[in-house]
Short mmCIF file of C-alpha atoms in Angstrom, two decimals:
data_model
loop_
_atom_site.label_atom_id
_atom_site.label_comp_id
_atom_site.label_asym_id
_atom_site.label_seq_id
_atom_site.Cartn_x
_atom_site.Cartn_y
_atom_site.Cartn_z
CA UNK H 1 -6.23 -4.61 -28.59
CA UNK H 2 -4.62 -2.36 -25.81
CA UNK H 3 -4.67 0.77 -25.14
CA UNK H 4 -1.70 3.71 -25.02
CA UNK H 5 -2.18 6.42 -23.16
CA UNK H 6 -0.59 9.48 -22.82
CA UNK H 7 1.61 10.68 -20.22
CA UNK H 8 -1.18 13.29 -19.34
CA UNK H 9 -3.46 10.17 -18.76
CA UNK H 10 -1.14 8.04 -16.20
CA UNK H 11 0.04 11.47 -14.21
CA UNK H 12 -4.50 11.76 -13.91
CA UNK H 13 -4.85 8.09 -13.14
CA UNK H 14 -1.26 7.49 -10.87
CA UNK H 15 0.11 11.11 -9.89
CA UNK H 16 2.83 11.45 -7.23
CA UNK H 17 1.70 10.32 -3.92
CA UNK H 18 -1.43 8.15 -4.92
CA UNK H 19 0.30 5.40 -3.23
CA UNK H 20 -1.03 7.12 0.05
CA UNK H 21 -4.64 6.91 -1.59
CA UNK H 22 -7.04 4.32 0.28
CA UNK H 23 -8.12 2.89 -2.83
CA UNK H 24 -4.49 2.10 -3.94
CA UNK H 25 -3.40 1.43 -0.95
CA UNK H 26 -6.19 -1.48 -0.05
CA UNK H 27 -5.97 -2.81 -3.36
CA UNK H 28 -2.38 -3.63 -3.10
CA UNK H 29 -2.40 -4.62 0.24
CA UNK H 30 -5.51 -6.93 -1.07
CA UNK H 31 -3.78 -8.39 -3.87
CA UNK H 32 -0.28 -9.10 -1.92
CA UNK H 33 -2.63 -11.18 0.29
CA UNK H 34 -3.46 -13.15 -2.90
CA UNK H 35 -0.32 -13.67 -3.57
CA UNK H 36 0.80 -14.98 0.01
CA UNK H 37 -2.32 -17.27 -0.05
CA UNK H 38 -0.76 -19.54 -2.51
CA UNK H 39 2.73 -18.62 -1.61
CA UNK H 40 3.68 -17.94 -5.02
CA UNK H 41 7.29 -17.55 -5.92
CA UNK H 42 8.62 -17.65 -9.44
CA UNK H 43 8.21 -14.77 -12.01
CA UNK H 44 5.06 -12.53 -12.31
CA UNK H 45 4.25 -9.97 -14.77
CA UNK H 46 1.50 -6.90 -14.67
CA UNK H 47 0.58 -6.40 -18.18
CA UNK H 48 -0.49 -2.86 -18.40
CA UNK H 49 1.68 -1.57 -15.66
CA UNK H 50 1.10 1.94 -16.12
CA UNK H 51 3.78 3.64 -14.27
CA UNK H 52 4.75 -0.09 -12.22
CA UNK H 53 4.23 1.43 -9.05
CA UNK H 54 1.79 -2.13 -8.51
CA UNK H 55 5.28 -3.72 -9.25
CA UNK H 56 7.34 -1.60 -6.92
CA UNK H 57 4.63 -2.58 -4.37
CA UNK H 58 4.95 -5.87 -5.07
CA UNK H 59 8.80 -6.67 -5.14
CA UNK H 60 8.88 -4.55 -2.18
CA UNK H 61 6.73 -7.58 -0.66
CA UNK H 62 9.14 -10.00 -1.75
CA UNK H 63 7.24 -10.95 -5.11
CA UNK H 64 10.00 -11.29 -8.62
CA UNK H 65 7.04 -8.94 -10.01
CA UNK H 66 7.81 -7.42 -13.92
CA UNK H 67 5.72 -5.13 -16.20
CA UNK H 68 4.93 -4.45 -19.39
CA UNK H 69 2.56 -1.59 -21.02
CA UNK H 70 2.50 -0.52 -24.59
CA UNK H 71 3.12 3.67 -23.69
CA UNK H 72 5.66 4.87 -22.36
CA UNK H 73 5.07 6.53 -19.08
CA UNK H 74 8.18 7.63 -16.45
CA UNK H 75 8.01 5.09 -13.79
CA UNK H 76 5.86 5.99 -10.57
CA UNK H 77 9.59 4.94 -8.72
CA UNK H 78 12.51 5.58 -10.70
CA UNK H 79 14.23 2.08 -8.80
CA UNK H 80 11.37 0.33 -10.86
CA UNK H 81 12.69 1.43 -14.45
CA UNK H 82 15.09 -1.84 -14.74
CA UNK H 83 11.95 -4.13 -14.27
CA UNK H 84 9.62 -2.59 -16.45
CA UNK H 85 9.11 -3.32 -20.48
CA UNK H 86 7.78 -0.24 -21.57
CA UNK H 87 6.67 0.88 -25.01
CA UNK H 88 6.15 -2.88 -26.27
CA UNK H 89 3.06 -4.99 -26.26
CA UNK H 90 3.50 -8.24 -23.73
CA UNK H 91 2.57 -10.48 -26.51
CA UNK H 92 5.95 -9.48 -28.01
CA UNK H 93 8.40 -9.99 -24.81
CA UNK H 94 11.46 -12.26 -25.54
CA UNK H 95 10.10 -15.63 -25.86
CA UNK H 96 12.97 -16.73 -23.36
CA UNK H 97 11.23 -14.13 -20.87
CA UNK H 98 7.50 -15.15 -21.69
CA UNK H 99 8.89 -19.09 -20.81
CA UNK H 100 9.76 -18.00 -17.38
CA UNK H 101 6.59 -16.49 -16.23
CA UNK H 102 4.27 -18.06 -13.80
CA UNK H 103 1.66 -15.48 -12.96
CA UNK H 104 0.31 -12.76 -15.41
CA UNK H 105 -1.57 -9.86 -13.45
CA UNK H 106 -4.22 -7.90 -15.38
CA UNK H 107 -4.99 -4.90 -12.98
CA UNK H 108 -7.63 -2.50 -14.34
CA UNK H 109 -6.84 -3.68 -17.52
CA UNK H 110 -9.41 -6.08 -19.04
CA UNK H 111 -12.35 -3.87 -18.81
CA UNK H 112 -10.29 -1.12 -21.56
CA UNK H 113 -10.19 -4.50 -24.09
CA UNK H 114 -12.84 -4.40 -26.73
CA UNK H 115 -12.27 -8.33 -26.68
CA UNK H 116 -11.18 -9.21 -23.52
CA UNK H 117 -11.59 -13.06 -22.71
CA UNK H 118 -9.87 -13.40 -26.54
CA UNK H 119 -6.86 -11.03 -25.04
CA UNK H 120 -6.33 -13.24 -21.71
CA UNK H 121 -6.65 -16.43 -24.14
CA UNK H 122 -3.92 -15.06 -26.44
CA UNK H 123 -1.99 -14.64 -23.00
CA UNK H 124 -2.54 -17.95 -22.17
CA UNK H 125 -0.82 -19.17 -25.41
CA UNK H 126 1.56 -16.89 -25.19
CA UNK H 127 3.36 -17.81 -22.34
CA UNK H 128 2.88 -21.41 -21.96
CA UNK H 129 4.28 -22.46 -18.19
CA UNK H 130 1.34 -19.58 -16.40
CA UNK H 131 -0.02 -21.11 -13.48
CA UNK H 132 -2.23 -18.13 -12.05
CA UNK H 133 -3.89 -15.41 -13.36
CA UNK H 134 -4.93 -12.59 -10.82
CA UNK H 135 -6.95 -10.18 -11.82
CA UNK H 136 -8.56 -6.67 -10.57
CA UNK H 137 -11.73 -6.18 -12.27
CA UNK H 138 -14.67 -2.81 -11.61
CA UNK H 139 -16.96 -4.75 -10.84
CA UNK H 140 -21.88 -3.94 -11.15
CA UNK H 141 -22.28 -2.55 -14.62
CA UNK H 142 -25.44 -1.06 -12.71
CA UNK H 143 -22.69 1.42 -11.31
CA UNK H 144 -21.40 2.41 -14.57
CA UNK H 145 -20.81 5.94 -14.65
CA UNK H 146 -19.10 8.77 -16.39
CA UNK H 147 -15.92 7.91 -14.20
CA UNK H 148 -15.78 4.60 -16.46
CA UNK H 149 -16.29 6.55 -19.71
CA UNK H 150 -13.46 8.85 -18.98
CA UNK H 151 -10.89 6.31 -18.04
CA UNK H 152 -11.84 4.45 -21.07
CA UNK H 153 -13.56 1.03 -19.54
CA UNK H 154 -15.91 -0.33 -21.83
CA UNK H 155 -18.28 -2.18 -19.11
CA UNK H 156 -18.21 -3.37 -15.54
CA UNK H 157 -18.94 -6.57 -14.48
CA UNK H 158 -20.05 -8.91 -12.41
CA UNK H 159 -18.79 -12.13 -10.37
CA UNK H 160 -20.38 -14.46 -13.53
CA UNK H 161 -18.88 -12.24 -15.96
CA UNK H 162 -15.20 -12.49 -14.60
CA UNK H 163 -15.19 -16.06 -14.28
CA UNK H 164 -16.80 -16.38 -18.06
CA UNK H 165 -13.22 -14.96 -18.59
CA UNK H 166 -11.19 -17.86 -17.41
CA UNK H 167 -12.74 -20.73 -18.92
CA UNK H 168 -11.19 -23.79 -17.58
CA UNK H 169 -9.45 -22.08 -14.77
CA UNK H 170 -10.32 -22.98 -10.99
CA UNK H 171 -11.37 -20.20 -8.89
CA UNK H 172 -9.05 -19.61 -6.02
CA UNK H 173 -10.35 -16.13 -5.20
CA UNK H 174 -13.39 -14.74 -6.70
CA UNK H 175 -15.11 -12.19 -4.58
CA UNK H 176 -16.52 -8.86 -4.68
CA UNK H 177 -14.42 -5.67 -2.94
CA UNK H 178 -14.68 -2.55 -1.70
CA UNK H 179 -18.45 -3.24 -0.26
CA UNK H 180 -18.00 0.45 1.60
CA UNK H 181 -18.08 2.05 -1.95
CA UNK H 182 -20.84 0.41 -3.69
CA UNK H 183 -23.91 2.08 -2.08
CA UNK H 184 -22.54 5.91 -2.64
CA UNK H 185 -21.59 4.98 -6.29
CA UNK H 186 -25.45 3.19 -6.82
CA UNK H 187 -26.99 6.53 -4.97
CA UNK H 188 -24.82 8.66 -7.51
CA UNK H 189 -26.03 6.36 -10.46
CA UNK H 190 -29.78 6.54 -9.81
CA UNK H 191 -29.48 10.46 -9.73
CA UNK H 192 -27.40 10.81 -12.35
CA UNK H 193 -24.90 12.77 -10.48
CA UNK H 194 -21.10 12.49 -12.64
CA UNK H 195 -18.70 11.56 -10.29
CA UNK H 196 -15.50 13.56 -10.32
CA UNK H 197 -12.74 12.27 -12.45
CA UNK H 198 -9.50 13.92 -10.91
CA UNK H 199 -7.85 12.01 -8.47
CA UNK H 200 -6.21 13.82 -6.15
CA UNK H 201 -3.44 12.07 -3.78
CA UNK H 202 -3.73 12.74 -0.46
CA UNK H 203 -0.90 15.41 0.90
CA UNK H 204 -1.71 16.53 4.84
CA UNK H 205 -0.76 14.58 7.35
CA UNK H 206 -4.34 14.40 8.63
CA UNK H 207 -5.21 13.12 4.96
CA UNK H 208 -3.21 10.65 5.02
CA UNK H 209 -3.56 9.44 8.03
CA UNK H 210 -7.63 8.82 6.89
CA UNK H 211 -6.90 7.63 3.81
CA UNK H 212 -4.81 4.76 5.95
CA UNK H 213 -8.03 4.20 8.28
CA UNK H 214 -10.36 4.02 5.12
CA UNK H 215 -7.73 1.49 3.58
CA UNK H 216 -7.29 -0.83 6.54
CA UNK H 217 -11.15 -1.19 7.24
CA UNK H 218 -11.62 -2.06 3.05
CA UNK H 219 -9.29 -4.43 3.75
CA UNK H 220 -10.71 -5.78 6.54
CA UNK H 221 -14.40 -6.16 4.58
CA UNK H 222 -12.40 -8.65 1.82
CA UNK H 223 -11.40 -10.61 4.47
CA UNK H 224 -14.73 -10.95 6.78
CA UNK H 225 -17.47 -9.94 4.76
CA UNK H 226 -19.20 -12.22 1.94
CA UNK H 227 -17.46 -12.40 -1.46
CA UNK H 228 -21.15 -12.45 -3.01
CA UNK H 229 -22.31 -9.36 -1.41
CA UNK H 230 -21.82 -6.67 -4.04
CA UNK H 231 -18.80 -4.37 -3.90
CA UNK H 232 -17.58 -1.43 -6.50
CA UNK H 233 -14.47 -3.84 -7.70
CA UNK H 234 -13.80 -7.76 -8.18
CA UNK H 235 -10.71 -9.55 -7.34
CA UNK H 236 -9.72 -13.21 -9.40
CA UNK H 237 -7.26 -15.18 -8.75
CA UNK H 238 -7.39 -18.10 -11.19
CA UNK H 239 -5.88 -21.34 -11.17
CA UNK H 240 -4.73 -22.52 -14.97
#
């Protein structure tokens, strides 16, 4: 089952300006590279969109990207609002729609599913010509914290986990990210320390400007660094 939140909960999770955020920022930049690894064309949807600023990001890259989520938050870019199903579960999209979809995107979103490999199976029967299945996944339940709780994730996982999600997919990308974050978020874990759950977009010049240096170099360690070498989130991309 998903989850609707309220417009309270996607102005915390996506308020104005998180685009400039490192995490955002490397994560799309991360998951655009996945998509220009198997130079997808063709329709893609992001089920659980949020406010579709993921989708922005990635028609902005040249990608016919769609989403869907089952609340009804204001768009993150108001230019987005044409290309986003909002207030409707994906399951339910036109059937002449769910036909022309060739990659479904679950970003974030598995973890909040009591049942999720049954939820990306009912996907899969869904809409019958998918190819790929990307996916953004928190990844070392070891990590688990009161962060997780808040934003309503029932577990983390790891890379064995994910893939136990995709049965009968090939792997095209399975990998740990974000190594650089790992380490703080064990130390915090072992002492018990809560982490803080407002996220607060960067505004300063000066902040940004980091928050762009702290992006690129994440970025950098999901392209040179070992896929197997733990990280605080997991990216899939799964061949059907």
């Amino acid at each position: 089952m998903s989850t609707r939140h309220t417009q309270q909960q996607y102005d915390s999770a996506y308020p104005d300006g998180i685009e400039f955020h490192y995490w955002h920022s490397a994560r799309n930049r991360i998951l655009c590279n996945q998509l220009k690894k198997i130079g997808f064309s063709g329709v893609a949807l992001d089920v659980g969109c949020g406010r579709g600023m993921d989708v922005q990001k990635f028609r902005d890259a040249g990608f016919d990207y769609y989403g869907v989520d089952v609340g009804v938050p204001t768009p993150y870019y108001p230019k987005t609002k044409p290309f986003l199903f909002l207030d409707q579960g994906s399951l339910e999209l036109p059937e002449s729609f769910r036909k022309d979809v060739r990659l479904l995107s679950f970003l974030d979103v598995l973890p909040h599913i009591q049942d999720p490999a049954d939820f990306v199976e009912k996907h899969r029967a869904r809409f019958p010509n998918v190819e790929y299945i990307l996916a953004w996944i928190v990844g070392r339940q070891e990590i688990y914290s009161n962060y997780d709780r808040y934003v309503g994730a029932f577990r983390r996982y790891s890379l064995g986990d994910c893939r136990s999600l995709f049965p009968g997919c090939r792997a095209v990308t399975l990998r740990y990210c974000f190594h650089l974050l790992y380490l703080p978020a064990l130390v915090l874990s072992c002492l018990n320390i809560d982490r803080n759950t407002i996220i607060q977009a960067p505004e300063s010049p000066m902040s940004r400007a980091m928050n762009k240096f702290i992006s690129g170099y994440l970025c950098l360690e999901a392209k040179c660094l070992p896929g197997g070498l733990f990280g605080s989130s997991i990216v899939s991309l799964m061949e059907i």
